XYZ file of C-alpha atoms in Angstrom:
610
model
C 0.016 0.037 0.063
C 1.382 3.269 -0.872
C 1.790 5.936 1.611
C 1.802 9.432 0.568
C 2.586 12.783 2.445
C -0.075 15.307 2.126
C -0.857 18.666 3.989
C -0.325 20.298 7.354
C -3.327 22.240 9.331
C -3.171 24.579 12.010
C -4.785 21.910 14.512
C -1.690 19.862 14.261
C -3.745 16.729 13.689
C -2.416 13.777 11.980
C -4.961 11.537 9.945
C -4.909 8.742 7.219
C -7.761 8.291 4.708
C -8.632 5.659 2.352
C -9.499 6.687 -1.312
C -9.603 4.249 -4.075
C -7.256 1.844 -2.348
C -4.516 4.368 -1.773
C -3.599 5.956 1.653
C -3.454 9.525 2.078
C -1.360 10.637 5.384
C -1.365 14.251 6.430
C 2.129 15.090 7.730
C 1.353 17.821 10.602
C 3.580 20.787 11.357
C 5.684 21.001 14.379
C 3.493 21.744 16.990
C 0.346 23.567 16.839
C 0.534 27.282 15.223
C -0.571 30.148 17.603
C 0.753 32.956 15.262
C -1.362 36.044 14.961
C -2.773 37.238 11.639
C -1.489 39.854 9.895
C -4.343 42.251 9.554
C -5.032 43.799 6.333
C -7.471 46.278 5.059
C -10.528 45.124 3.299
C -12.706 47.652 1.454
C -16.230 47.772 2.917
C -19.523 49.253 2.422
C -22.056 50.434 5.139
C -25.378 48.215 5.237
C -27.823 48.113 8.180
C -25.446 49.853 10.267
C -22.608 47.484 9.865
C -19.595 46.902 7.630
C -19.557 44.350 4.736
C -17.016 43.544 2.250
C -17.382 45.745 -0.878
C -17.015 42.770 -3.564
C -17.144 45.234 -6.288
C -13.547 45.599 -5.187
C -12.347 42.613 -3.901
C -10.883 39.938 -6.387
C -9.198 36.803 -6.157
C -5.700 38.792 -6.802
C -6.253 41.463 -4.118
C -7.633 39.322 -1.433
C -5.638 39.151 1.677
C -2.599 36.828 1.545
C -2.964 33.260 3.203
C -0.957 33.105 6.668
C 0.324 29.497 7.005
C 1.734 27.268 4.364
C 0.681 23.984 3.223
C -0.153 21.320 0.782
C -2.579 18.882 -0.499
C -1.651 15.519 -2.491
C -3.933 13.309 -4.182
C -3.413 9.810 -4.607
C -2.803 8.200 -8.323
C -6.238 6.594 -8.239
C -7.813 10.046 -7.926
C -5.453 11.381 -10.464
C -6.413 8.808 -12.623
C -10.279 9.043 -12.379
C -10.221 12.845 -12.949
C -7.431 13.020 -15.756
C -6.062 16.026 -14.114
C -3.651 16.180 -10.860
C -5.744 18.375 -8.083
C -2.432 18.406 -5.519
C -1.346 21.879 -4.974
C 0.947 23.522 -2.182
C 0.655 27.149 -0.972
C 3.280 29.508 0.669
C 2.251 31.888 3.486
C 1.998 35.156 1.358
C 0.480 33.903 -1.533
C -3.112 35.053 -2.652
C -6.091 32.862 -3.542
C -5.656 33.000 -7.261
C -2.504 30.939 -7.199
C -3.669 27.939 -5.427
C -7.246 27.592 -5.958
C -8.373 25.882 -9.167
C -11.507 26.559 -10.935
C -13.204 23.002 -9.997
C -13.224 24.253 -6.468
C -15.591 26.930 -7.301
C -18.162 24.900 -9.901
C -20.868 25.211 -7.649
C -20.582 28.409 -5.900
C -19.253 30.720 -8.367
C -19.649 29.024 -11.622
C -16.404 30.422 -13.011
C -16.660 27.708 -15.958
C -19.401 29.846 -17.375
C -17.264 32.650 -18.314
C -15.518 32.910 -21.620
C -12.423 34.819 -22.056
C -14.195 37.394 -23.968
C -16.440 37.823 -20.643
C -13.399 38.206 -18.660
C -11.665 40.415 -21.150
C -14.759 42.837 -21.297
C -15.071 42.932 -17.440
C -11.505 43.905 -16.935
C -10.764 45.757 -19.731
C -7.919 43.058 -21.342
C -6.691 43.065 -24.849
C -6.707 39.365 -25.512
C -5.033 39.985 -28.918
C -1.850 40.613 -26.852
C -2.068 37.423 -24.850
C -0.014 34.313 -25.507
C -1.770 30.884 -26.034
C 0.188 29.552 -23.119
C -1.486 32.020 -20.759
C -4.888 30.086 -21.139
C -4.236 26.866 -18.493
C -6.710 24.817 -20.324
C -4.732 24.260 -23.446
C -2.182 22.371 -21.666
C -4.944 19.546 -21.150
C -6.229 19.934 -24.639
C -6.251 17.178 -27.374
C -6.933 17.879 -30.970
C -10.177 15.840 -30.372
C -11.225 17.630 -27.091
C -10.550 20.946 -28.648
C -12.610 20.485 -31.714
C -15.389 19.026 -29.140
C -14.950 22.148 -27.222
C -15.598 24.426 -30.314
C -17.531 22.617 -32.589
C -17.045 25.316 -35.646
C -13.760 24.323 -35.543
C -14.350 21.023 -37.234
C -15.507 22.636 -40.438
C -12.259 24.631 -40.750
C -9.690 23.932 -42.693
C -6.116 22.839 -41.032
C -4.490 25.357 -42.909
C -6.162 28.136 -41.126
C -5.268 27.248 -38.060
C -1.539 27.408 -37.268
C -1.603 25.842 -33.838
C -3.353 22.932 -35.112
C -1.328 22.762 -38.452
C 1.954 22.741 -36.288
C 0.800 19.779 -34.071
C -0.026 17.622 -37.044
C 3.230 18.648 -38.875
C 4.981 17.900 -35.764
C 3.691 14.359 -35.895
C 3.311 13.630 -39.632
C 5.569 15.975 -41.423
C 4.187 16.969 -44.500
C 2.322 13.639 -44.969
C -1.490 15.045 -44.773
C -3.686 17.375 -46.505
C -3.619 20.773 -45.128
C -6.554 22.197 -46.968
C -9.305 19.124 -45.665
C -11.221 20.227 -42.704
C -10.183 18.999 -39.178
C -13.461 16.910 -39.151
C -12.392 14.931 -42.186
C -9.044 14.482 -40.800
C -10.301 13.057 -37.649
C -12.846 10.861 -39.268
C -10.214 9.505 -41.483
C -7.455 9.058 -38.896
C -9.054 9.229 -35.196
C -6.088 8.413 -33.569
C -4.667 11.848 -34.242
C -7.232 13.053 -32.178
C -5.124 12.122 -28.987
C -2.307 14.791 -30.326
C -2.018 16.686 -27.115
C -1.182 20.662 -27.194
C 1.143 20.758 -24.257
C 3.628 19.190 -26.960
C 3.607 22.617 -28.642
C 5.461 25.861 -27.549
C 2.325 27.829 -26.845
C 3.929 30.863 -26.405
C 4.614 31.021 -30.065
C 0.881 31.725 -30.663
C -1.486 34.393 -29.799
C -5.110 33.560 -28.148
C -7.065 34.461 -31.493
C -4.877 31.822 -33.511
C -7.441 29.515 -32.827
C -10.994 30.591 -34.257
C -13.764 30.720 -31.705
C -11.510 29.898 -28.500
C -12.178 33.336 -26.888
C -15.879 33.038 -27.656
C -16.309 29.524 -25.676
C -17.413 28.859 -22.375
C -14.267 27.636 -19.973
C -16.386 24.704 -18.912
C -16.541 23.393 -22.279
C -12.647 22.789 -22.580
C -11.355 19.104 -21.208
C -10.288 19.142 -17.638
C -10.790 22.875 -17.159
C -11.465 22.008 -13.425
C -7.755 21.471 -12.721
C -6.966 25.024 -13.897
C -5.851 27.542 -11.382
C -7.511 30.784 -11.253
C -4.339 32.818 -12.165
C -4.107 30.377 -15.380
C -7.091 32.232 -16.876
C -6.458 35.636 -18.279
C -7.955 38.304 -16.283
C -9.990 36.033 -14.104
C -8.042 36.711 -10.993
C -8.716 40.532 -11.577
C -12.610 39.992 -11.937
C -14.595 41.296 -9.154
C -16.571 38.930 -6.851
C -19.902 40.886 -7.709
C -19.134 40.231 -11.273
C -18.701 36.270 -11.218
C -21.289 34.058 -13.418
C -23.005 33.483 -10.170
C -21.958 36.381 -7.940
C -21.214 36.428 -4.534
C -24.063 37.501 -2.017
C -24.868 37.867 1.535
C -26.694 34.698 2.607
C -29.245 36.194 5.375
C -29.480 39.611 6.940
C -29.054 39.160 10.824
C -26.700 41.826 12.227
C -25.592 41.435 16.152
C -23.243 43.313 18.099
C -19.771 42.127 19.642
C -20.832 42.631 23.110
C -17.575 40.650 24.907
C -14.698 39.068 23.447
C -13.765 35.941 25.629
C -10.406 34.027 26.015
C -10.088 30.312 26.244
C -10.566 30.264 29.971
C -14.365 30.158 29.082
C -15.880 26.363 29.319
C -19.320 25.332 28.267
C -20.948 27.390 25.602
C -23.964 25.735 24.690
C -26.054 28.615 22.771
C -23.795 29.076 19.698
C -24.288 30.217 16.332
C -21.100 28.514 14.816
C -20.280 25.062 13.240
C -20.710 23.805 9.833
C -22.460 22.593 6.975
C -22.346 19.098 8.004
C -23.059 19.608 11.792
C -25.238 22.767 11.671
C -24.453 26.196 12.894
C -25.232 25.776 16.610
C -22.541 23.310 17.441
C -21.476 23.703 21.286
C -17.948 24.151 23.134
C -17.243 22.335 26.171
C -13.568 23.405 26.490
C -11.191 26.307 25.791
C -14.181 28.035 24.219
C -12.645 31.522 23.167
C -15.780 33.346 21.491
C -17.495 36.568 21.042
C -20.537 36.799 23.011
C -23.299 38.594 21.225
C -26.079 41.003 21.714
C -28.984 42.516 19.568
C -32.113 40.926 18.335
C -33.761 37.752 20.213
C -32.269 35.575 17.390
C -28.539 36.143 18.664
C -28.769 37.904 22.195
C -26.427 36.010 24.503
C -25.290 33.471 21.628
C -21.413 32.784 21.199
C -19.744 32.763 18.072
C -16.834 30.511 18.856
C -13.473 30.927 17.312
C -12.307 28.331 14.810
C -8.852 29.000 15.875
C -9.250 26.935 18.932
C -12.179 24.849 18.027
C -12.740 22.251 15.054
C -15.929 20.659 13.912
C -16.892 18.283 11.377
C -16.840 19.130 7.709
C -16.411 18.099 3.996
C -18.737 15.901 1.793
C -18.458 12.526 -0.429
C -15.107 10.558 -0.217
C -12.990 13.846 0.409
C -14.674 14.537 3.550
C -12.161 12.412 5.384
C -9.440 14.663 4.567
C -7.717 16.533 7.605
C -9.329 14.060 9.803
C -12.906 15.307 8.560
C -12.365 18.814 10.500
C -12.340 22.270 9.778
C -12.620 25.588 11.969
C -15.921 26.195 13.385
C -17.339 29.071 11.608
C -20.205 30.480 9.554
C -20.866 30.833 5.934
C -21.904 34.324 5.363
C -21.349 34.668 1.743
C -22.148 31.145 0.307
C -20.277 27.927 0.052
C -16.924 29.161 -1.773
C -15.270 29.709 1.760
C -15.986 29.844 5.213
C -15.676 32.690 7.795
C -14.316 31.848 10.844
C -13.627 34.219 14.081
C -10.033 33.955 14.663
C -7.676 35.953 17.116
C -9.483 37.068 20.144
C -7.942 39.343 22.672
C -10.217 40.195 26.096
C -7.367 42.802 26.877
C -8.088 44.785 23.596
C -11.771 43.970 23.411
C -10.854 43.169 19.736
C -11.657 39.977 17.314
C -10.224 38.879 13.889
C -11.780 36.887 11.332
C -10.169 34.491 8.646
C -11.457 32.714 5.545
C -10.928 29.147 4.841
C -11.329 27.557 1.167
C -11.593 23.771 0.054
C -10.748 21.385 -2.214
C -13.718 20.022 -4.457
C -13.464 17.328 -7.027
C -16.204 16.700 -9.587
C -16.218 15.854 -13.401
C -19.287 14.312 -15.489
C -18.773 10.996 -14.284
C -16.542 11.403 -11.197
C -17.721 13.319 -8.056
C -15.587 12.735 -4.967
C -17.075 15.777 -3.109
C -15.257 18.290 -1.247
C -12.655 18.242 1.522
C -13.580 20.439 4.885
C -12.446 24.035 4.856
C -9.147 23.680 5.696
C -6.852 25.984 3.374
C -5.991 29.103 5.304
C -6.227 31.202 7.585
C -6.956 34.171 5.093
C -6.894 37.319 7.020
C -10.489 38.825 6.742
C -12.259 41.689 8.908
C -11.435 42.748 12.335
C -14.056 44.045 15.253
C -13.946 45.815 18.307
C -16.410 45.393 21.223
C -19.879 47.234 21.024
C -19.379 47.144 17.106
C -21.942 45.764 14.911
C -21.250 42.625 13.179
C -22.807 40.828 9.869
C -23.857 37.431 11.156
C -25.994 36.278 8.045
C -28.961 33.712 8.154
C -29.810 32.741 11.700
C -32.134 29.663 11.848
C -32.389 28.712 15.521
C -31.386 25.298 14.848
C -29.788 22.894 17.632
C -26.895 20.251 17.694
C -26.194 17.384 19.316
C -22.267 17.437 18.488
C -19.506 19.118 20.374
C -16.678 20.917 18.783
C -13.041 19.694 19.300
C -10.464 21.847 21.131
C -7.194 22.743 19.178
C -5.036 22.937 22.255
C -4.506 26.722 21.437
C -4.749 29.283 24.321
C -5.662 32.928 24.047
C -5.588 33.941 27.566
C -3.869 37.170 27.712
C -3.337 37.576 23.986
C -3.164 41.248 22.814
C -3.101 42.209 18.755
C 0.124 44.086 18.054
C -1.088 47.478 16.780
C 0.663 49.464 14.248
C 2.214 53.191 15.563
C -0.613 54.813 13.762
C -3.848 53.236 14.038
C -5.942 55.893 12.719
C -4.252 56.117 9.664
C -6.132 54.379 6.865
C -2.834 52.499 5.985
C -2.376 51.437 9.268
C -2.327 47.506 9.816
C -1.870 44.831 12.541
C 1.936 44.610 11.969
C 3.512 41.145 11.701
C 4.138 39.701 14.531
C 6.830 37.605 16.173
C 6.343 34.006 15.059
C 7.595 32.641 18.538
C 9.322 29.501 17.206
C 12.362 29.088 19.420
C 13.594 26.298 17.162
C 13.924 28.253 13.853
C 17.498 28.831 14.206
C 20.595 29.757 11.540
C 23.316 27.625 11.719
C 25.014 30.641 13.355
C 22.794 30.028 16.374
C 20.776 33.057 15.731
C 17.049 32.891 15.943
C 15.552 34.225 12.403
C 12.379 34.807 13.991
C 13.508 37.201 16.675
C 15.952 38.763 14.122
C 13.055 39.542 11.687
C 11.421 41.088 14.657
C 13.975 43.254 15.888
C 14.341 44.479 12.232
C 10.307 45.137 12.485
C 10.554 47.145 15.636
C 13.226 49.537 14.292
C 11.922 50.097 10.847
C 8.193 50.668 11.151
C 7.395 52.732 8.040
C 5.944 50.300 5.713
C 4.499 52.811 3.316
C 7.756 54.793 2.969
C 8.954 56.023 -0.586
C 12.659 56.836 -0.817
C 14.393 59.164 -3.390
C 15.346 58.195 -6.589
C 18.818 57.273 -6.539
C 21.519 55.421 -8.610
C 23.788 52.946 -7.352
C 27.683 52.682 -8.589
C 26.388 49.910 -11.238
C 23.997 52.154 -12.789
C 20.966 50.478 -11.296
C 18.320 53.335 -10.523
C 15.261 53.529 -8.532
C 13.651 54.271 -5.370
C 13.567 52.657 -1.798
C 10.436 51.216 -0.786
C 8.958 50.309 2.607
C 10.408 49.685 6.104
C 13.589 48.397 4.957
C 13.758 50.658 1.691
C 14.087 47.781 -0.834
C 15.386 49.142 -4.093
C 12.689 49.038 -6.809
C 15.280 47.651 -9.131
C 15.828 44.474 -7.092
C 14.601 41.392 -8.958
C 12.661 39.856 -6.038
C 10.959 43.198 -5.350
C 9.874 43.601 -9.376
C 8.385 39.994 -9.349
C 6.237 40.906 -6.224
C 5.003 44.312 -8.025
C 4.776 43.291 -11.552
C 2.416 40.236 -10.637
C -0.350 42.247 -9.473
C -2.836 44.165 -11.933
C -1.237 47.646 -12.501
C 2.023 46.588 -11.264
C 4.035 47.034 -14.590
C 2.761 50.747 -14.796
C 3.787 51.304 -11.045
C 7.104 50.135 -11.945
C 7.599 52.189 -14.875
C 6.821 55.175 -12.777
C 9.119 53.824 -10.334
C 12.118 53.631 -13.091
C 11.208 57.001 -14.749
C 11.912 58.857 -11.404
C 7.946 59.904 -11.188
C 6.378 61.049 -8.251
C 4.514 57.938 -6.571
C 2.541 58.014 -2.996
C 3.155 55.566 -0.051
C -0.750 54.444 -0.474
C 0.146 53.789 -3.879
C 3.131 51.671 -2.997
C 1.285 49.868 -0.378
C -1.086 48.509 -3.177
C 1.687 46.443 -4.784
C 4.146 46.160 -1.843
C 2.084 45.207 1.224
C 3.835 44.848 4.769
C 3.377 41.244 4.538
C 5.425 40.943 1.336
C 7.931 43.095 2.751
C 8.154 41.077 5.558
C 8.712 38.142 3.447
C 11.799 39.638 2.126
C 12.972 40.890 5.162
C 13.258 37.170 6.574
C 14.969 36.084 3.065
C 17.655 38.951 3.644
C 18.029 37.883 7.180
C 19.264 34.614 6.267
C 21.716 36.024 3.352
C 23.169 38.054 6.315
C 23.613 35.714 8.622
C 25.393 33.421 5.823
C 27.695 36.087 5.292
C 28.444 37.721 8.272
C 28.825 34.287 10.111
C 32.181 33.840 7.733
C 33.507 36.898 8.635
C 36.538 37.784 10.789
C 35.589 40.024 14.097
C 38.612 42.579 14.376
C 37.577 42.818 18.170
C 38.328 38.962 18.825
C 40.529 38.001 15.648
C 37.609 35.135 15.186
C 34.278 34.767 13.328
C 31.764 37.125 14.490
C 29.303 35.158 16.987
C 26.512 35.892 19.595
C 25.664 39.363 19.840
C 28.385 40.837 17.841
C 27.479 38.579 15.058
C 23.923 40.298 15.360
C 25.666 43.823 15.408
C 27.623 42.950 12.224
C 24.621 41.571 10.297
C 22.447 44.796 11.459
C 25.394 47.269 10.215
C 25.378 45.243 6.779
C 21.611 45.583 6.434
C 21.980 49.502 7.425
C 24.623 50.435 5.199
C 25.372 47.853 2.852
C 27.573 44.636 3.027
C 31.243 46.909 2.470
C 30.500 49.151 5.409
C 33.401 48.954 7.827
C 32.800 47.152 11.186
C 31.579 49.529 14.157
C 31.638 52.524 11.569
C 30.798 55.680 13.323
C 29.299 56.929 9.872
C 25.968 58.537 10.782
C 23.069 58.210 8.363
C 21.560 60.751 5.944
C 19.349 62.151 8.428
C 21.792 62.727 11.056
C 20.019 60.471 13.876
C 22.087 57.368 14.273
C 25.477 55.662 13.402
C 26.137 52.474 11.811
C 27.673 51.155 15.110
C 24.497 52.700 16.899
C 22.319 50.932 14.578
C 23.715 47.572 15.286
C 23.760 48.121 19.232
C 20.032 48.994 18.879
C 18.929 45.979 16.655
C 21.133 43.472 19.112
C 19.241 44.846 22.025
C 15.858 44.404 20.052
C 16.886 41.029 19.430
C 17.326 39.740 22.902
C 14.334 41.408 23.897
C 12.460 39.686 21.219
C 13.976 36.294 22.502
C 12.637 37.086 25.778
C 9.198 37.782 24.539
C 9.150 34.654 22.607
C 10.018 32.721 25.830
C 12.847 31.365 24.332
C 15.195 31.978 27.391
């Protein structure tokens, strides 16, 4: 029997499930994650004296980034039945368009009903400039499936469809009549229908090189379910309100966040949280972090229990066994595409955050494996304070005989890490200390503590520096807390991946005026933090190989922290312990190193590492 490693989940549960004779094994992360979500600004509208997401402005591409890494590996039997591989992995910092497939939303958003033309008209995209390889469904198409998807293609002469002409020439050379129709060819030589377009270099063709392709619904193409959202040109930029089955609020109940309670609370029987499988009134016995609601008689005194601390049964069909059959307790405020969970809760601050969770669904014409529990997350969503109104959706007054399962996490004493200027509309909940005492560099330095030290010193995530050029002729502007230069390839990759990013880079390259608000749209604090952590590893690799002039030995301990900070502050070639003052006349290179070192050891203490 074949063992396959698959995904890990915040609960740290391990499991095995049987699917088509293969065993699926989940490999949990080391320990249960208790990291705080990095809050993001969700565009909202006012409705019934509360805030709702403005779905006219929200897209898959601009949704908040997922906070935890993970993966899902389907066994071979499933891949053979579906004809495509639904396996995927995701890294913290990715947006849903890069890890969710069309098939996951075939019943909720019905994205397969879109044609490329529909999408292009919605997002103002010029399809004539898009290469054929950007249409992710093409990698699954054969000559037969393509002609079935676009029936009019069968009556077209082969010579008039360049990709088909080249596909046949690749197989047959010149030994075929290019003036005959595609249908005639397939009638005479049906085996040629199995030729796969994946064997061609599809970047050599435009979308309009295949007549009728851009007008055809995506769902007509073979194996469309296995195409990622970002593999369909423009789809990631379509607002949720413009989908074939647009997102809508389910129900109209609004309550008030009366009190936020931590995990010290026990025995909450009157709840409005749960799952599609167990209903939305699942009681909690232990570690019942929740918000107690006030308002109408339908919600007053009831609890919305946090999914960070309680799990419930979820999923349907064979795939319901994935992740031990469990998902965070929560609600479906906006349909079945994703689940909304209350997440971080602070009694001290009187605040709570919400998180979204997605699922994997697998269904074709003759194969229906169902859907996994909602386990792909958490994706940061909205935050609320005590006495603030909150949308609750449909309250049915149901009851449940089941009980939620504690994750083992604790929230007592938890506080939100707030940004310096909470009133600024760009303010965020800054990335917090991950708290992993085992995340150690080979030099012995704790990477999470070092990252926290930098973050606490460099807090201006929306800072845009002056236009400068270095000695190598690279010109650009410093961006964000660490002033990452806009000509860095990793910075450019992040910015260019977003709608309008290329135009924003052009402004930076030309030295045109841009605002911090503009910059934050393309280079968020979460993305900056990811680069900070990557740079830390590079700095430590370099610094740990240098000789400390004070000792004549390799830099270690506190001195290594100081030197790495100096190099980050003033460049890798800055002399050790230089007294050079920064351009603002505020701190020397040596002083910056000492300040960073102090913050580092303070972070270690806050993390409980010594």
